[in-house]
mmCIF file of C-alpha atoms in Angstrom:
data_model
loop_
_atom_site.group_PDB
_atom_site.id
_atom_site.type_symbol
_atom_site.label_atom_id
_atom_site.label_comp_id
_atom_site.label_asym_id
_atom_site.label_seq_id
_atom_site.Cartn_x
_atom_site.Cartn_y
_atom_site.Cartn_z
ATOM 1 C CA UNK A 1 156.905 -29.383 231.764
ATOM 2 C CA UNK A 2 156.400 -29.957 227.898
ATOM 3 C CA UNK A 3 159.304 -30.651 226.267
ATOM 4 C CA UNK A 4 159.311 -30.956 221.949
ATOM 5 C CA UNK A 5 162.212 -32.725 220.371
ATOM 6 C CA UNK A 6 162.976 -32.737 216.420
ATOM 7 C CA UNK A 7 164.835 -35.682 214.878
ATOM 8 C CA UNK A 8 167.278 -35.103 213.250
ATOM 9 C CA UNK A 9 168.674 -32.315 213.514
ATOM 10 C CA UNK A 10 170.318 -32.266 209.541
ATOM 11 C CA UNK A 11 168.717 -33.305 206.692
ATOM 12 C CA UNK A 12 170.332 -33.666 203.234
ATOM 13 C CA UNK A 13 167.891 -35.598 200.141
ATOM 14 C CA UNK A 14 168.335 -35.197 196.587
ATOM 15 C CA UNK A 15 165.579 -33.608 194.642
ATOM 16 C CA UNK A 16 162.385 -35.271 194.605
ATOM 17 C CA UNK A 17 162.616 -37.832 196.919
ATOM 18 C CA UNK A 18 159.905 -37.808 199.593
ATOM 19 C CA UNK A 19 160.928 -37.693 203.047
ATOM 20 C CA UNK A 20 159.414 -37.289 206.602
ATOM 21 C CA UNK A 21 160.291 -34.760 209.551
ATOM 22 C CA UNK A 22 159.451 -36.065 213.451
ATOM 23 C CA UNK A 23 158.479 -34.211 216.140
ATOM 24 C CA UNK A 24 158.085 -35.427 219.822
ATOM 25 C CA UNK A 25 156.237 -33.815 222.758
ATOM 26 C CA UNK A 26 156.503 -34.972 226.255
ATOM 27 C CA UNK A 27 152.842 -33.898 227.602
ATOM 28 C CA UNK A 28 150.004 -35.463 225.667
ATOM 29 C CA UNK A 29 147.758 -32.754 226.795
ATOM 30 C CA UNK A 30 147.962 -30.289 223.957
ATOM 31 C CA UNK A 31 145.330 -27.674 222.535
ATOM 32 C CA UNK A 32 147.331 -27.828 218.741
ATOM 33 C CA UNK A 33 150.453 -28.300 217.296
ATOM 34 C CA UNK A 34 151.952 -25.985 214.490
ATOM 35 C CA UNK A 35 154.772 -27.001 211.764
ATOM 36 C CA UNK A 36 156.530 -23.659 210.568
ATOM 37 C CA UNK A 37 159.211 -22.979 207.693
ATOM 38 C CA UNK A 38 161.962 -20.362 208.684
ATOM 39 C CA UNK A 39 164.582 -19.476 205.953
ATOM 40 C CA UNK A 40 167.977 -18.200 207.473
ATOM 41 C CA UNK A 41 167.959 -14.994 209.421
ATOM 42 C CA UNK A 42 163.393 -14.596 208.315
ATOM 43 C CA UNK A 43 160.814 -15.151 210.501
ATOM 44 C CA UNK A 44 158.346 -18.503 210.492
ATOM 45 C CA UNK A 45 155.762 -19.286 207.591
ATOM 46 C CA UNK A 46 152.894 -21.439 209.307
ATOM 47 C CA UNK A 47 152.830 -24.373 207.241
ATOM 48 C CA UNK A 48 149.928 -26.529 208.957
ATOM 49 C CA UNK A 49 147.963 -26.299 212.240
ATOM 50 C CA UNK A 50 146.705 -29.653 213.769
ATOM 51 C CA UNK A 51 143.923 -29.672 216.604
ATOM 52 C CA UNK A 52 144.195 -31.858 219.168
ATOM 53 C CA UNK A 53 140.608 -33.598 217.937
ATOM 54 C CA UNK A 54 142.543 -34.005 214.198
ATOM 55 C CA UNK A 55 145.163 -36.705 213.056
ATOM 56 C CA UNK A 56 146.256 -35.243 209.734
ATOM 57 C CA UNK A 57 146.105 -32.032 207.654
ATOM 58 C CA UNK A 58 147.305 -31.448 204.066
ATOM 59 C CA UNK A 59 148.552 -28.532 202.465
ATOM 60 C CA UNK A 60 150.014 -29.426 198.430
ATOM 61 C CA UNK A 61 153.037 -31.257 199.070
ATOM 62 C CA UNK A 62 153.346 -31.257 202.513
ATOM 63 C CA UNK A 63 151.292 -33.540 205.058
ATOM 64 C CA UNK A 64 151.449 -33.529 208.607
ATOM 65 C CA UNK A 65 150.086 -35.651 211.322
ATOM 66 C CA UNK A 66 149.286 -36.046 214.632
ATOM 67 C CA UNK A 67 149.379 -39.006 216.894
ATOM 68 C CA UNK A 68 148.637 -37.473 220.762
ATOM 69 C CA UNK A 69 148.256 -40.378 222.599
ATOM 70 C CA UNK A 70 152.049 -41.127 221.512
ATOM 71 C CA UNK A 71 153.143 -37.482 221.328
ATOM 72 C CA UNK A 72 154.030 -37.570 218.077
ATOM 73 C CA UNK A 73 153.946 -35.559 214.933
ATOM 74 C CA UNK A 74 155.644 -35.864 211.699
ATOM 75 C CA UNK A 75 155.989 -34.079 208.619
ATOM 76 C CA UNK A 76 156.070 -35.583 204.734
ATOM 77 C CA UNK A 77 157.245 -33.492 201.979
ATOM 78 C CA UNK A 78 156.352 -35.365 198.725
ATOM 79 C CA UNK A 79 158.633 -34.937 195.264
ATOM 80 C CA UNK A 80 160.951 -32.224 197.307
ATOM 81 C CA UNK A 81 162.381 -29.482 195.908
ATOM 82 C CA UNK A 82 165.579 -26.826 195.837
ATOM 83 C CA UNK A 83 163.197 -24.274 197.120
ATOM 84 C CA UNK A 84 162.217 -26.440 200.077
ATOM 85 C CA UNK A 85 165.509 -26.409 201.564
ATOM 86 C CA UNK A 86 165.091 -24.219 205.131
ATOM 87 C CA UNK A 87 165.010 -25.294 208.472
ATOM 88 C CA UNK A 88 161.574 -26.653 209.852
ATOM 89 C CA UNK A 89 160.059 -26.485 213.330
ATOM 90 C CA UNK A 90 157.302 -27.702 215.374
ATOM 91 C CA UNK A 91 155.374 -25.859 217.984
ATOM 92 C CA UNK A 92 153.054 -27.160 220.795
ATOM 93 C CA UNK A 93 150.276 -25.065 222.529
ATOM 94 C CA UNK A 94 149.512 -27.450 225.882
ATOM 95 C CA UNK A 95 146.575 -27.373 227.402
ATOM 96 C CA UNK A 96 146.404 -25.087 230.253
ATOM 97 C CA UNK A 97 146.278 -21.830 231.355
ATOM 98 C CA UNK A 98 149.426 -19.787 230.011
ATOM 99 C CA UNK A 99 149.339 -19.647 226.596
ATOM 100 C CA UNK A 100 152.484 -20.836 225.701
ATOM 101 C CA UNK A 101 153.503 -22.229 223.008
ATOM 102 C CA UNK A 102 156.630 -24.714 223.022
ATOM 103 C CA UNK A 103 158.808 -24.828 219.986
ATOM 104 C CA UNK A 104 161.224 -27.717 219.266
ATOM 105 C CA UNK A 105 164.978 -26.809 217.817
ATOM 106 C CA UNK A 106 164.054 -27.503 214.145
ATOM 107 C CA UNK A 107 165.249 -29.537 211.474
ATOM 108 C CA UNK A 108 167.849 -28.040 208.747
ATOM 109 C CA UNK A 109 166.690 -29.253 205.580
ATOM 110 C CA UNK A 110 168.969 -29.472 202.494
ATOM 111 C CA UNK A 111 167.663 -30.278 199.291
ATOM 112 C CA UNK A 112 170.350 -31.217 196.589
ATOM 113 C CA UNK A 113 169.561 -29.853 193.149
ATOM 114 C CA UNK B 1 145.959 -14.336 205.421
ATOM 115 C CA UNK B 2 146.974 -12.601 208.685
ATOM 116 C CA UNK B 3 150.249 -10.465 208.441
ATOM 117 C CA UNK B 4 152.212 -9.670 211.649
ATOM 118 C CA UNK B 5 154.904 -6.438 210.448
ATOM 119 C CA UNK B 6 158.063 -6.403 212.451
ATOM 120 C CA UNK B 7 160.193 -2.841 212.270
ATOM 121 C CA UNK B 8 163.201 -2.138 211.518
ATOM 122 C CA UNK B 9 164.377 -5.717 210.120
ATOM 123 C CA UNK B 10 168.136 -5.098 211.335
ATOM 124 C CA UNK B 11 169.292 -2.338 213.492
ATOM 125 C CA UNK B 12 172.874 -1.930 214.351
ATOM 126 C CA UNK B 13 173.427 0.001 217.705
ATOM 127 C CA UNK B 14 176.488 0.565 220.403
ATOM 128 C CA UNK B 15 176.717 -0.433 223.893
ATOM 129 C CA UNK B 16 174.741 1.236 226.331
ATOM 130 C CA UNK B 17 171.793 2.557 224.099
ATOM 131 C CA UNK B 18 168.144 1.565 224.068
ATOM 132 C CA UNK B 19 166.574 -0.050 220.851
ATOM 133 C CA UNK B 20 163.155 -0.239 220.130
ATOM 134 C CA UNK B 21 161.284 -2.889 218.035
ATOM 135 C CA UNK B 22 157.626 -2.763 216.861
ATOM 136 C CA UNK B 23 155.515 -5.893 216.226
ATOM 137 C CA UNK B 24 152.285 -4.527 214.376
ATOM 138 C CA UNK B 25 149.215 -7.141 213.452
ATOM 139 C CA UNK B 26 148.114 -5.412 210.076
ATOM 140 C CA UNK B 27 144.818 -7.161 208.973
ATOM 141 C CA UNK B 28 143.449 -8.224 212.408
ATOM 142 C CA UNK B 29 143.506 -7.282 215.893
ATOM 143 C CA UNK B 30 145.783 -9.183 218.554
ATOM 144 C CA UNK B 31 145.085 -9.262 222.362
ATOM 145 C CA UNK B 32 148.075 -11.200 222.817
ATOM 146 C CA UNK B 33 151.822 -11.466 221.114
ATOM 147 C CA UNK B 34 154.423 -12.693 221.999
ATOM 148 C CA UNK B 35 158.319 -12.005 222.196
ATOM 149 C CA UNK B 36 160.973 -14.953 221.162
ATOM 150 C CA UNK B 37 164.715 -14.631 221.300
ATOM 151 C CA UNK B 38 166.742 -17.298 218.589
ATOM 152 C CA UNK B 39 170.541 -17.729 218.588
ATOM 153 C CA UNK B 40 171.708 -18.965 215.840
ATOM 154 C CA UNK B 41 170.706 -22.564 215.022
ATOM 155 C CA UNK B 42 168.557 -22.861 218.676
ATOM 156 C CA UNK B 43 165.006 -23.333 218.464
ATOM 157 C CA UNK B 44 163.090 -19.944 219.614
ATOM 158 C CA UNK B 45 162.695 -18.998 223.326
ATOM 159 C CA UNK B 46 159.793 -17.196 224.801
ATOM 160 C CA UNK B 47 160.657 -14.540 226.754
ATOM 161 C CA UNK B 48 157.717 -12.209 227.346
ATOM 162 C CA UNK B 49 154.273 -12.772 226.579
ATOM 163 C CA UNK B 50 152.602 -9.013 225.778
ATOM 164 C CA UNK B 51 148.743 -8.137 226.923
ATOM 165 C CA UNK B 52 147.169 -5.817 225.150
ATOM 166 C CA UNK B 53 146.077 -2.897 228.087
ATOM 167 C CA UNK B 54 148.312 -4.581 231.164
ATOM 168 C CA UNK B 55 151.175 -5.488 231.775
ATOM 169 C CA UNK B 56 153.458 -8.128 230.075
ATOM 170 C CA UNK B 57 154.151 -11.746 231.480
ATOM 171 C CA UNK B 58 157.930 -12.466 231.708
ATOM 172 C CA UNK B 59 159.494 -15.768 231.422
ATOM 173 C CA UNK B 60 162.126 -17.080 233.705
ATOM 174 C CA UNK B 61 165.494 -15.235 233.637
ATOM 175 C CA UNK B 62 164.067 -12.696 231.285
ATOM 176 C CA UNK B 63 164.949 -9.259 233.046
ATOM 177 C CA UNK B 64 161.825 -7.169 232.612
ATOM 178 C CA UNK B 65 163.344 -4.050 233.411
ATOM 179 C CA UNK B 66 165.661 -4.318 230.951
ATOM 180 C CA UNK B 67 163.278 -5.618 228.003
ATOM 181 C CA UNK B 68 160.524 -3.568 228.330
ATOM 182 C CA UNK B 69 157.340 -4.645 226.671
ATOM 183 C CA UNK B 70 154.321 -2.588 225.973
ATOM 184 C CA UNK B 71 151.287 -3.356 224.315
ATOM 185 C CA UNK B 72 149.246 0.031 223.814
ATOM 186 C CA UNK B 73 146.737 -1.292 221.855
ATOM 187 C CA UNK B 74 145.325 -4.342 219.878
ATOM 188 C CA UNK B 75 147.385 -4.181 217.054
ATOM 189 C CA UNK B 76 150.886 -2.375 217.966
ATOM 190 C CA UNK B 77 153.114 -4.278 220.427
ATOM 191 C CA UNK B 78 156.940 -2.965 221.219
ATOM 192 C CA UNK B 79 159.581 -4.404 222.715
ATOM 193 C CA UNK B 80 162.597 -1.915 224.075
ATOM 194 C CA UNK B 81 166.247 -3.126 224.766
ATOM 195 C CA UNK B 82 167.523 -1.016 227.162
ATOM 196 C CA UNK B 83 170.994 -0.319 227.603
ATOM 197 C CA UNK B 84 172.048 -3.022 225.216
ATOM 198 C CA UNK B 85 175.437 -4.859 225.653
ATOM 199 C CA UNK B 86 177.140 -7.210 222.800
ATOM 200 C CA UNK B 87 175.381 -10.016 224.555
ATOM 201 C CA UNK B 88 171.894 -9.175 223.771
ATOM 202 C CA UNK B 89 173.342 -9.734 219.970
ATOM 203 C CA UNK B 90 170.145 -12.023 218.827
ATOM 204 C CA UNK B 91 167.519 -12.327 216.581
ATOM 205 C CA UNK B 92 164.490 -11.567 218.147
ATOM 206 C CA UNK B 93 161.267 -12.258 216.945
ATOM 207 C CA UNK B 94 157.297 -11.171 217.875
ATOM 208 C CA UNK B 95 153.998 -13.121 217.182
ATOM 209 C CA UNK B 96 150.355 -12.368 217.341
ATOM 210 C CA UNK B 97 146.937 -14.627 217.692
ATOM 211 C CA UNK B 98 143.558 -13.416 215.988
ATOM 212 C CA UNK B 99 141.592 -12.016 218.954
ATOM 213 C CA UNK B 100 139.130 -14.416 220.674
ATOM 214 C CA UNK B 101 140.625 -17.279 218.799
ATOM 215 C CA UNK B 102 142.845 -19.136 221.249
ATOM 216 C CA UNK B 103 143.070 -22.095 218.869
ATOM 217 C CA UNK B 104 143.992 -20.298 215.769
ATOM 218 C CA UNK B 105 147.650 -20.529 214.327
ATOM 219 C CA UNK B 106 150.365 -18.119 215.487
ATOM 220 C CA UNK B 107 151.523 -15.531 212.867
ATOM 221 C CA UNK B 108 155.065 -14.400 213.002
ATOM 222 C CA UNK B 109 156.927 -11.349 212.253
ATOM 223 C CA UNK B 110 160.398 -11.207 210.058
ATOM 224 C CA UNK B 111 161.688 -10.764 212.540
ATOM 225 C CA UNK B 112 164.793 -8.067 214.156
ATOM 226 C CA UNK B 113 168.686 -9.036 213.707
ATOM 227 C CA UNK B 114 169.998 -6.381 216.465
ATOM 228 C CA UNK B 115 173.883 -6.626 216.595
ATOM 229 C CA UNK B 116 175.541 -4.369 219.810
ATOM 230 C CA UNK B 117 178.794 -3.460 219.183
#
């Protein structure tokens, strides 16, 4: 049974520092894995969408990557900022037949102006 | 890029009524979306996964006769809380995936803050 962890939990940085979000899955077997932004009580934004053939993908600021033989993912947010703060969540799709898709609990992310 | 609408956004009912909530994929169509429950500060938990044309897939300890799913067609999707009680209080949230494109990213509603009193 796939199981996604995010460390930590809380995350407070002052503005423009760069800093990295982690994300573990139990089952190496995945089809993708998806970081999402949710501000409190909205839905997600996708952020970035990693294959299971890819090791990185970049969207302005934000980088994530993908290390399946480990079952790891993490997140970097360069030069953050106010408007980052939200709480941030990674997804895996494994690789059989259901469909599912298996979120972790999310890091809260607090940017200090 | 793909927008999944979620209606209404909050919806306030009493104890004992039904509630419906509509998941619509507006720019593409969607053979499959799914339905997530969040409490506050948990992670989202599948509870139904909604075929367009049969019948919906429910998760573990997700009582289907009480959150009835249907899926009429490949862009509409609804999700009906039936006789609601205080503890079905959530957030509740739908998804969608681009038809034929199992690898392509989930798109999410806003999704529904339902409060039972």
């Amino acid at each position: 049974k796939q199981e996604v962890t995010q460390i930590p939990a809380a995350l407070s940085v002052p503005e423009g520092e760069n800093l990295v979000l982690n994300c573990s899955f139990t089952d190496s077997a995945i089809y993708n894995l998806q970081w999402f932004r949710q501000d409190p009580g909205k839905g997600l934004t996708s952020l970035l969408l990693i294959q299971s053939s890819q090791r990185e993908q970049t969207s302005g600021r934000l980088n994530a990557s993908l290390d399946k033989s480990s079952g790891r993912s993490t997140l970097y947010i360069a030069a953050s900022q106010p408007g980052d703060s939200a709480t941030y969540l990674c997804a895996v799709k494994s690789q059989n037949r259901d469909d599912k898709i298996i979120f972790g609990k999310g890091t809260r992310l607090h940017i200090l102006p | 890029g793909a927008v999944v609408s979620q209606h209404p956004s909050r919806v306030i009912c009493k104890s004992g009524t039904s509630v419906k909530i509509e998941c619509r994929s507006l720019d593409f169509q969607a053979t499959t979306m799914f339905w997530y429950r969040q409490f506050p500060k948990q992670s989202l938990m599948l509870m139904a996964t909604s075929n367009e044309g049969s019948k919906a897939t429910y998760e573990q300890g997700v009582e289907k006769d009480k959150f009835l799913i249907n899926h009429a067609s490949l862009t509409l999707s609804t999700l009906t809380v039936t006789s609601a009680h205080p503890e079905d209080s959530s957030f509740y949230i739908c998804s969608a995936r681009s038809r034929g494109l199992n690898n392509s990213p989930l798109h999410f509603g806003n999704g529904t803050r339902l409060t039972v009193t």
